[in-house]
mmCIF file of C-alpha atoms (C1' of nucleotides) in Angstrom:
data_model
loop_
_atom_site.group_PDB
_atom_site.id
_atom_site.type_symbol
_atom_site.label_atom_id
_atom_site.label_comp_id
_atom_site.label_asym_id
_atom_site.label_seq_id
_atom_site.Cartn_x
_atom_site.Cartn_y
_atom_site.Cartn_z
ATOM 1 C CA MET A 60 -146.528 149.482 213.585
ATOM 2 C CA SER A 61 -148.128 145.486 213.347
ATOM 3 C CA ASN A 62 -146.843 144.498 217.407
ATOM 4 C CA ASN A 63 -147.757 140.975 216.510
ATOM 5 C CA GLY A 64 -150.149 140.945 213.298
ATOM 6 C CA TYR A 65 -152.621 138.755 212.613
ATOM 7 C CA LYS A 66 -152.975 135.156 213.885
ATOM 8 C CA THR A 67 -153.314 132.542 211.531
ATOM 9 C CA LYS A 68 -154.459 129.007 210.981
ATOM 10 C CA GLN A 69 -150.892 128.645 209.520
ATOM 11 C CA GLN A 70 -148.475 130.507 212.129
ATOM 12 C CA GLN A 71 -150.175 128.317 214.414
ATOM 13 C CA ALA A 72 -149.323 124.997 212.966
ATOM 14 C CA ILE A 73 -145.956 126.348 212.491
ATOM 15 C CA LEU A 74 -145.568 127.458 215.995
ATOM 16 C CA LYS A 75 -146.976 124.563 217.439
ATOM 17 C CA PHE A 76 -144.928 122.261 215.566
ATOM 18 C CA LEU A 77 -141.876 124.242 216.693
ATOM 19 C CA MET A 78 -142.665 123.960 220.650
ATOM 20 C CA ASN A 79 -143.041 120.424 220.305
ATOM 21 C CA ASN A 80 -139.098 120.210 218.881
ATOM 22 C CA GLN A 81 -137.705 121.943 221.604
ATOM 23 C CA ASP A 82 -134.619 119.956 221.807
ATOM 24 C CA SER A 83 -133.983 119.195 218.034
ATOM 25 C CA HIS A 84 -133.331 121.483 214.568
ATOM 26 C CA VAL A 85 -135.635 120.959 212.056
ATOM 27 C CA THR A 86 -135.140 122.475 208.643
ATOM 28 C CA VAL A 87 -138.100 124.118 206.341
ATOM 29 C CA SER A 88 -138.544 121.336 204.427
ATOM 30 C CA GLN A 89 -139.201 119.235 207.606
ATOM 31 C CA ILE A 90 -141.327 121.427 209.157
ATOM 32 C CA SER A 91 -143.415 121.459 205.427
ATOM 33 C CA ASP A 92 -143.264 117.295 205.536
ATOM 34 C CA TYR A 93 -144.604 117.435 208.537
ATOM 35 C CA LEU A 94 -147.463 119.729 208.136
ATOM 36 C CA GLU A 95 -148.186 118.018 205.656
ATOM 37 C CA THR A 96 -149.049 114.768 206.699
ATOM 38 C CA GLU A 97 -151.521 116.695 209.306
ATOM 39 C CA ASN A 98 -153.170 117.800 206.341
ATOM 40 C CA THR A 99 -151.907 121.241 207.312
ATOM 41 C CA HIS A 100 -150.485 122.122 203.893
ATOM 42 C CA VAL A 101 -148.659 125.697 204.432
ATOM 43 C CA GLY A 102 -146.921 126.559 201.442
ATOM 44 C CA VAL A 103 -142.785 127.252 202.169
ATOM 45 C CA THR A 104 -142.646 130.776 201.351
ATOM 46 C CA THR A 105 -145.234 131.014 204.206
ATOM 47 C CA ILE A 106 -142.168 128.792 206.405
ATOM 48 C CA TYR A 107 -139.599 131.238 205.395
ATOM 49 C CA ARG A 108 -141.441 134.462 206.636
ATOM 50 C CA HIS A 109 -142.807 132.946 209.757
ATOM 51 C CA LEU A 110 -139.379 132.061 210.667
ATOM 52 C CA ASP A 111 -138.024 135.112 209.995
ATOM 53 C CA LYS A 112 -139.972 136.793 211.833
ATOM 54 C CA LEU A 113 -139.729 134.869 214.918
ATOM 55 C CA LEU A 114 -135.873 135.045 214.565
ATOM 56 C CA GLU A 115 -136.619 138.727 215.166
ATOM 57 C CA LYS A 116 -138.570 138.468 218.132
ATOM 58 C CA GLY A 117 -135.322 135.758 218.858
ATOM 59 C CA LEU A 118 -138.215 133.083 219.967
ATOM 60 C CA VAL A 119 -136.237 130.429 217.094
ATOM 61 C CA ARG A 120 -132.360 130.475 216.342
ATOM 62 C CA LYS A 121 -131.265 129.004 213.034
ATOM 63 C CA TYR A 122 -127.953 126.698 213.190
ATOM 64 C CA THR A 123 -125.863 125.523 210.031
ATOM 65 C CA VAL A 124 -125.073 122.068 210.406
ATOM 66 C CA ASP A 125 -121.925 120.164 209.764
ATOM 67 C CA GLY A 126 -122.732 118.093 206.467
ATOM 68 C CA THR A 127 -126.129 119.592 205.567
ATOM 69 C CA THR A 128 -126.972 122.589 203.174
ATOM 70 C CA SER A 129 -130.346 123.600 204.651
ATOM 71 C CA ALA A 130 -130.120 125.909 207.461
ATOM 72 C CA CYS A 131 -131.737 124.279 211.149
ATOM 73 C CA PHE A 132 -134.334 126.288 212.983
ATOM 74 C CA GLN A 133 -135.032 125.390 216.680
ATOM 75 C CA TYR A 134 -137.256 127.177 219.407
ATOM 76 C CA SER A 135 -135.699 128.866 221.500
ATOM 77 C CA ASN A 136 -137.112 131.394 223.886
ATOM 78 C CA LEU A 137 -134.181 133.627 223.838
ATOM 79 C CA ASN A 138 -134.804 136.059 226.593
ATOM 80 C CA ALA A 139 -132.275 138.596 228.675
ATOM 81 C CA GLU A 140 -130.811 135.415 230.256
ATOM 82 C CA CYS A 141 -129.906 133.758 227.680
ATOM 83 C CA LYS A 142 -127.142 136.618 227.195
ATOM 84 C CA GLN A 143 -125.669 135.479 231.086
ATOM 85 C CA HIS A 144 -125.507 132.053 230.086
ATOM 86 C CA PHE A 145 -124.469 129.320 227.365
ATOM 87 C CA HIS A 146 -125.619 126.952 225.136
ATOM 88 C CA LEU A 147 -124.795 123.383 224.038
ATOM 89 C CA LYS A 148 -125.665 121.534 221.221
ATOM 90 C CA CYS A 149 -125.396 117.801 221.584
ATOM 91 C CA GLU A 150 -124.100 116.562 218.005
ATOM 92 C CA LYS A 151 -125.946 113.687 218.237
ATOM 93 C CA CYS A 152 -129.213 114.416 219.553
ATOM 94 C CA GLY A 153 -129.633 117.401 218.614
ATOM 95 C CA LYS A 154 -130.409 119.020 221.841
ATOM 96 C CA LEU A 155 -130.357 122.495 223.261
ATOM 97 C CA ILE A 156 -129.361 122.686 226.634
ATOM 98 C CA HIS A 157 -129.074 126.129 228.770
ATOM 99 C CA LEU A 158 -126.128 126.288 230.605
ATOM 100 C CA ASN A 159 -126.360 128.817 233.775
ATOM 101 C CA CYS A 160 -122.841 127.811 235.004
ATOM 102 C CA SER A 161 -120.477 130.221 237.000
ATOM 103 C CA HIS A 162 -117.074 128.685 235.601
ATOM 104 C CA ALA A 163 -118.275 129.370 232.257
ATOM 105 C CA ALA A 164 -119.226 132.890 232.922
ATOM 106 C CA GLU A 165 -116.136 133.838 234.915
ATOM 107 C CA MET A 166 -114.327 132.292 231.996
ATOM 108 C CA CYS A 167 -116.312 134.628 230.030
ATOM 109 C CA ARG A 168 -114.975 137.515 231.950
ATOM 110 C CA HIS A 169 -110.939 136.510 231.803
ATOM 111 C CA ILE A 170 -111.137 136.276 227.958
ATOM 112 C CA TYR A 171 -112.530 139.900 227.859
ATOM 113 C CA ASP A 172 -110.180 140.736 230.852
ATOM 114 C CA GLU A 173 -107.135 139.538 229.757
ATOM 115 C CA HIS A 174 -107.455 138.511 226.092
ATOM 116 C CA GLY A 175 -109.729 141.597 225.323
ATOM 117 C CA PHE A 176 -112.342 139.457 223.199
ATOM 118 C CA GLY A 177 -116.053 140.345 223.598
ATOM 119 C CA VAL A 178 -117.998 136.636 223.655
ATOM 120 C CA ASP A 179 -121.066 137.023 222.584
ATOM 121 C CA LEU A 180 -123.319 134.027 224.370
ATOM 122 C CA PHE A 181 -126.394 135.330 222.302
ATOM 123 C CA ARG A 182 -124.729 133.408 219.031
ATOM 124 C CA THR A 183 -121.933 131.322 220.303
ATOM 125 C CA VAL A 184 -122.593 127.501 220.699
ATOM 126 C CA PHE A 185 -120.828 125.126 222.728
ATOM 127 C CA TYR A 186 -121.328 121.276 220.184
ATOM 128 C CA GLY A 187 -120.088 118.314 221.592
ATOM 129 C CA ILE A 188 -121.812 115.055 222.781
ATOM 130 C CA CYS A 189 -124.353 115.368 225.504
ATOM 131 C CA SER A 190 -124.082 112.789 229.055
ATOM 132 C CA GLU A 191 -127.268 110.452 227.538
ATOM 133 C CA CYS A 192 -125.481 110.089 223.884
ATOM 134 C CA SER A 193 -122.662 109.357 225.174
ATOM 135 C CA THR A 194 -123.606 106.554 227.941
ATOM 136 C CA LYS A 195 -125.724 105.441 225.145
ATOM 137 C CA SER A 196 -123.085 104.431 222.689
ATOM 138 C CA GLU A 197 -120.622 104.192 224.865
ATOM 139 C CA HIS A 198 -118.896 100.720 222.146
ATOM 140 C CA ASN A 199 -118.542 103.269 219.663
ATOM 141 C CA LYS A 200 -117.167 106.126 220.621
ATOM 142 C CA GLU A 201 -116.111 108.954 218.133
ATOM 143 C CA MET A 202 -115.242 112.093 218.871
ATOM 144 C CA VAL A 203 -115.729 112.987 222.879
ATOM 145 C CA LEU A 204 -112.253 114.041 223.068
ATOM 146 C CA MET B 103 -105.312 105.107 197.368
ATOM 147 C CA SER B 104 -104.258 108.166 196.178
ATOM 148 C CA ASN B 105 -103.152 110.037 199.107
ATOM 149 C CA ASN B 106 -102.705 113.313 197.764
ATOM 150 C CA GLY B 107 -103.573 113.016 194.412
ATOM 151 C CA TYR B 108 -101.686 114.580 191.297
ATOM 152 C CA LYS B 109 -100.065 118.196 192.064
ATOM 153 C CA THR B 110 -101.966 121.163 190.082
ATOM 154 C CA LYS B 111 -102.157 124.421 188.537
ATOM 155 C CA GLN B 112 -104.898 125.192 190.101
ATOM 156 C CA GLN B 113 -104.773 123.030 193.197
ATOM 157 C CA GLN B 114 -101.090 125.183 194.124
ATOM 158 C CA ALA B 115 -103.287 128.378 193.283
ATOM 159 C CA ILE B 116 -106.418 127.841 195.193
ATOM 160 C CA LEU B 117 -104.048 127.155 198.150
ATOM 161 C CA LYS B 118 -101.574 129.695 198.270
ATOM 162 C CA PHE B 119 -104.640 132.195 198.112
ATOM 163 C CA LEU B 120 -106.130 130.459 201.181
ATOM 164 C CA MET B 121 -102.236 130.780 202.996
ATOM 165 C CA ASN B 122 -102.717 133.687 202.127
ATOM 166 C CA ASN B 123 -105.898 135.125 203.561
ATOM 167 C CA GLN B 124 -105.555 133.044 206.656
ATOM 168 C CA ASP B 125 -106.781 135.924 208.926
ATOM 169 C CA SER B 126 -110.059 136.072 207.001
ATOM 170 C CA HIS B 127 -112.590 133.797 205.202
ATOM 171 C CA VAL B 128 -113.351 133.796 202.068
ATOM 172 C CA THR B 129 -116.048 132.524 199.793
ATOM 173 C CA VAL B 130 -115.853 130.616 196.474
ATOM 174 C CA SER B 131 -116.680 133.053 194.297
ATOM 175 C CA GLN B 132 -114.301 135.503 196.210
ATOM 176 C CA ILE B 133 -111.921 132.700 195.417
ATOM 177 C CA SER B 134 -112.663 132.041 191.819
ATOM 178 C CA ASP B 135 -112.877 136.449 191.114
ATOM 179 C CA TYR B 136 -109.983 136.839 192.985
ATOM 180 C CA LEU B 137 -108.602 134.043 190.440
ATOM 181 C CA GLU B 138 -109.722 135.601 187.368
ATOM 182 C CA THR B 139 -107.944 139.026 188.420
ATOM 183 C CA GLU B 140 -104.701 137.177 188.114
ATOM 184 C CA ASN B 141 -105.723 135.688 185.024
ATOM 185 C CA THR B 142 -105.691 132.187 186.615
ATOM 186 C CA HIS B 143 -108.823 131.576 185.860
ATOM 187 C CA VAL B 144 -109.801 128.217 188.315
ATOM 188 C CA GLY B 145 -114.096 126.565 187.667
ATOM 189 C CA VAL B 146 -115.945 126.898 189.930
ATOM 190 C CA THR B 147 -116.102 123.404 190.354
ATOM 191 C CA THR B 148 -112.897 122.857 190.924
ATOM 192 C CA ILE B 149 -112.812 124.801 193.888
ATOM 193 C CA TYR B 150 -115.459 123.031 195.662
ATOM 194 C CA ARG B 151 -113.776 119.576 194.828
ATOM 195 C CA HIS B 152 -110.649 121.184 196.338
ATOM 196 C CA LEU B 153 -112.565 122.520 199.598
ATOM 197 C CA ASP B 154 -114.273 119.673 200.049
ATOM 198 C CA LYS B 155 -110.851 117.521 200.125
ATOM 199 C CA LEU B 156 -108.814 120.226 202.215
ATOM 200 C CA LEU B 157 -112.033 120.221 204.969
ATOM 201 C CA GLU B 158 -111.750 116.211 204.686
ATOM 202 C CA LYS B 159 -107.782 116.687 205.489
ATOM 203 C CA GLY B 160 -108.857 119.448 207.663
ATOM 204 C CA LEU B 161 -107.154 122.463 206.028
ATOM 205 C CA VAL B 162 -109.689 124.385 205.989
ATOM 206 C CA ARG B 163 -112.647 125.298 208.504
ATOM 207 C CA LYS B 164 -116.038 125.857 206.991
ATOM 208 C CA TYR B 165 -118.295 128.938 208.337
ATOM 209 C CA THR B 166 -122.147 130.429 207.298
ATOM 210 C CA VAL B 167 -121.715 133.809 208.601
ATOM 211 C CA ASP B 168 -124.325 135.216 209.902
ATOM 212 C CA GLY B 169 -127.184 136.602 206.877
ATOM 213 C CA THR B 170 -125.069 135.506 204.255
ATOM 214 C CA THR B 171 -126.454 133.224 201.867
ATOM 215 C CA SER B 172 -122.829 131.153 200.905
ATOM 216 C CA ALA B 173 -120.611 129.346 202.811
ATOM 217 C CA CYS B 174 -117.190 130.502 204.154
ATOM 218 C CA PHE B 175 -113.971 128.594 204.134
ATOM 219 C CA GLN B 176 -110.867 129.493 206.019
ATOM 220 C CA TYR B 177 -107.692 127.869 206.077
ATOM 221 C CA SER B 178 -106.349 127.087 209.895
ATOM 222 C CA ASN B 179 -104.236 124.138 210.029
ATOM 223 C CA LEU B 180 -105.943 122.010 212.769
ATOM 224 C CA ASN B 181 -103.212 119.819 214.369
ATOM 225 C CA ALA B 182 -103.477 118.147 217.372
ATOM 226 C CA GLU B 183 -102.633 121.247 219.218
ATOM 227 C CA CYS B 184 -106.125 122.236 218.023
ATOM 228 C CA LYS B 185 -108.082 119.565 219.941
ATOM 229 C CA GLN B 186 -106.690 121.104 223.344
ATOM 230 C CA HIS B 187 -107.353 124.898 222.724
ATOM 231 C CA PHE B 188 -110.201 126.982 221.939
ATOM 232 C CA HIS B 189 -110.907 128.988 218.376
ATOM 233 C CA LEU B 190 -112.167 132.328 218.759
ATOM 234 C CA LYS B 191 -113.966 134.291 215.328
ATOM 235 C CA CYS B 192 -113.887 138.017 215.606
ATOM 236 C CA GLU B 193 -117.709 138.944 214.014
ATOM 237 C CA LYS B 194 -116.622 142.253 212.537
ATOM 238 C CA CYS B 195 -113.145 141.429 210.559
ATOM 239 C CA GLY B 196 -113.059 137.800 210.486
ATOM 240 C CA LYS B 197 -110.186 136.748 212.123
ATOM 241 C CA LEU B 198 -109.428 133.431 213.685
ATOM 242 C CA ILE B 199 -108.043 133.194 217.031
ATOM 243 C CA HIS B 200 -106.223 130.422 218.309
ATOM 244 C CA LEU B 201 -106.199 130.573 222.260
ATOM 245 C CA ASN B 202 -104.456 128.737 224.629
ATOM 246 C CA CYS B 203 -105.762 129.642 227.813
ATOM 247 C CA SER B 204 -105.739 127.018 230.640
ATOM 248 C CA HIS B 205 -108.688 128.923 232.071
ATOM 249 C CA ALA B 206 -110.808 127.846 228.925
ATOM 250 C CA ALA B 207 -109.389 124.467 229.501
ATOM 251 C CA GLU B 208 -109.965 124.077 232.947
ATOM 252 C CA MET B 209 -113.569 125.271 232.035
ATOM 253 C CA CYS B 210 -113.918 122.654 229.443
ATOM 254 C CA ARG B 211 -113.184 119.638 232.423
ATOM 255 C CA HIS B 212 -115.630 121.630 234.629
ATOM 256 C CA ILE B 213 -118.979 121.227 231.775
ATOM 257 C CA TYR B 214 -117.613 117.328 231.226
ATOM 258 C CA ASP B 215 -116.997 116.665 235.204
ATOM 259 C CA GLU B 216 -120.209 118.162 236.075
ATOM 260 C CA HIS B 217 -122.510 118.648 232.903
ATOM 261 C CA GLY B 218 -122.071 115.583 231.529
ATOM 262 C CA PHE B 219 -121.369 117.256 228.376
ATOM 263 C CA GLY B 220 -117.960 116.579 226.174
ATOM 264 C CA VAL B 221 -117.400 119.401 224.494
ATOM 265 C CA ASP B 222 -116.086 119.162 220.742
ATOM 266 C CA LEU B 223 -113.357 121.564 220.685
ATOM 267 C CA PHE B 224 -112.463 120.932 216.867
ATOM 268 C CA ARG B 225 -115.941 122.499 215.861
ATOM 269 C CA THR B 226 -116.538 124.893 219.057
ATOM 270 C CA VAL B 227 -115.985 128.155 218.088
ATOM 271 C CA PHE B 228 -116.348 131.549 220.066
ATOM 272 C CA TYR B 229 -118.330 134.437 218.449
ATOM 273 C CA GLY B 230 -117.467 137.498 219.307
ATOM 274 C CA ILE B 231 -115.817 140.813 218.658
ATOM 275 C CA CYS B 232 -111.582 140.847 219.014
ATOM 276 C CA SER B 233 -110.186 143.914 220.572
ATOM 277 C CA GLU B 234 -109.080 145.341 218.144
ATOM 278 C CA CYS B 235 -112.334 145.872 216.181
ATOM 279 C CA SER B 236 -113.783 146.620 219.780
ATOM 280 C CA THR B 237 -111.263 149.951 219.860
ATOM 281 C CA LYS B 238 -111.548 150.879 216.473
ATOM 282 C CA SER B 239 -115.686 150.791 216.774
ATOM 283 C CA GLU B 240 -115.858 152.398 220.150
ATOM 284 C CA HIS B 241 -118.457 155.060 219.067
ATOM 285 C CA ASN B 242 -121.204 152.351 217.431
ATOM 286 C CA LYS B 243 -120.948 149.714 220.457
ATOM 287 C CA GLU B 244 -123.448 147.013 219.402
ATOM 288 C CA MET B 245 -123.170 143.697 220.632
ATOM 289 C CA VAL B 246 -120.461 143.570 223.078
ATOM 290 C CA LEU B 247 -122.361 142.976 226.639
ATOM 291 C "C1'" DT C 229 -163.841 147.169 204.112
ATOM 292 C "C1'" DT C 230 -158.605 147.476 205.106
ATOM 293 C "C1'" DG C 231 -154.677 145.683 205.013
ATOM 294 C "C1'" DC C 232 -151.716 141.765 206.434
ATOM 295 C "C1'" DG C 233 -151.139 137.077 205.085
ATOM 296 C "C1'" DT C 234 -151.046 132.841 202.173
ATOM 297 C "C1'" DG C 235 -149.493 130.663 198.156
ATOM 298 C "C1'" DC C 236 -147.740 130.639 193.167
ATOM 299 C "C1'" DA C 237 -144.585 130.138 190.223
ATOM 300 C "C1'" DA C 238 -140.812 132.552 188.705
ATOM 301 C "C1'" DA C 239 -136.294 134.397 190.001
ATOM 302 C "C1'" DG C 240 -131.670 134.608 191.879
ATOM 303 C "C1'" DG C 241 -128.051 131.226 194.354
ATOM 304 C "C1'" DT C 242 -125.436 128.624 195.728
ATOM 305 C "C1'" DT C 243 -123.906 123.590 195.607
ATOM 306 C "C1'" DT C 244 -123.709 119.099 193.385
ATOM 307 C "C1'" DT C 245 -123.525 115.470 188.893
ATOM 308 C "C1'" DG C 246 -122.656 113.953 184.435
ATOM 309 C "C1'" DC C 247 -119.184 113.313 181.071
ATOM 310 C "C1'" DA C 248 -116.100 114.236 177.425
ATOM 311 C "C1'" DT C 249 -111.383 116.530 177.182
ATOM 312 C "C1'" DG C 250 -106.863 117.845 179.628
ATOM 313 C "C1'" DG C 251 -102.684 117.333 182.130
ATOM 314 C "C1'" DC C 252 -99.251 114.572 185.860
ATOM 315 C "C1'" DA C 253 -96.795 110.822 186.929
ATOM 316 C "C1'" DT D 180 -100.347 105.263 178.921
ATOM 317 C "C1'" DG D 181 -103.286 105.349 182.914
ATOM 318 C "C1'" DC D 182 -105.773 108.031 185.914
ATOM 319 C "C1'" DC D 183 -106.841 111.658 188.325
ATOM 320 C "C1'" DA D 184 -107.757 116.868 186.978
ATOM 321 C "C1'" DT D 185 -110.593 119.834 185.210
ATOM 322 C "C1'" DG D 186 -114.200 122.701 183.377
ATOM 323 C "C1'" DC D 187 -118.433 123.086 181.042
ATOM 324 C "C1'" DA D 188 -123.597 122.566 180.841
ATOM 325 C "C1'" DA D 189 -127.389 121.203 183.522
ATOM 326 C "C1'" DA D 190 -129.668 119.428 187.437
ATOM 327 C "C1'" DA D 191 -130.714 120.120 191.827
ATOM 328 C "C1'" DC D 192 -131.730 122.693 196.102
ATOM 329 C "C1'" DC D 193 -132.784 126.396 199.037
ATOM 330 C "C1'" DT D 194 -134.110 130.788 199.741
ATOM 331 C "C1'" DT D 195 -136.652 135.527 198.389
ATOM 332 C "C1'" DT D 196 -139.717 138.142 195.438
ATOM 333 C "C1'" DG D 197 -143.893 139.464 192.493
ATOM 334 C "C1'" DC D 198 -148.830 139.802 192.544
ATOM 335 C "C1'" DA D 199 -152.768 137.936 192.846
ATOM 336 C "C1'" DC D 200 -156.321 136.161 196.382
ATOM 337 C "C1'" DG D 201 -157.767 135.050 200.820
ATOM 338 C "C1'" DC D 202 -158.791 135.974 205.237
ATOM 339 C "C1'" DA D 203 -158.813 138.074 210.098
ATOM 340 C "C1'" DA D 204 -159.811 141.903 213.017
#
DNA sequence: TTGCGTGCAAAGGTTTTGCATGGCA
DNA sequence: TGCCATGCAAAACCTTTGCACGCAA
């Protein structure tokens, strides 16, 4: 069944990098480039394969960001709790926030009860600007509606 | 300033197809294939260029769906109202629902007031299963939590 | 030793770019 | 006529696959 497979240097390096960057999303080439600077060459093929495994395990999330063409990945230990709260993602700094909020949960129930739509909390992400970024850029307010 | 550019056959054909399929998202190759069956050949380059323009104008939305590799586009006249309501997208049939719901608006305000996060309603999409699809597939219920 | 993990090269796709030609206004 | 629009080919990317070799257990 190969529950976890072998423990290899490459696997550890990738996972370590992802965990050190939980606050932001990274692309495959960013992972590759970074590891290169650490004198730890890992082929992109290997990176893709590990990300696939991590996705299956629910340890990373995969995003497609606005104008970019390549996929972004972000470490996020998706456990049972993540089915019950929302995810907010800052469009500025990329931070992922796990929001435990009864208001949100209630609204979800409302949408299901009244509008018949079953929201997939695993998949749904709220995009916007986090509090830090919005105070940081008071001068050039962009899209904070 | 080329506010709208020229009106061409290709442009009209693409827009017409998108408007006739507002309920679902389509890929560039689907657009191309369809136009081919209509004996209206339009190069993919042209399709990409028009979609870019339509995106800028806010007349279409761009998605990346689950396991697929190519981008999906969907006609959706984003007007001022769309800044004030939520968008629900069915993962099964692709339908896009504009949800005017005071509960949702209230929750948004709550998230901003209490959690300091300014939700970007233009960008945010709720993924899930719509009422029709959920009743349709009662037997193999998948991810309606 | 066994079999998964790795990395290279190549393939497969999607999207973009350059450039000559076509067509709207 | 003046420009933008178009389409082909090629380039540029991103991602996946095949296969031989490496390495953990």
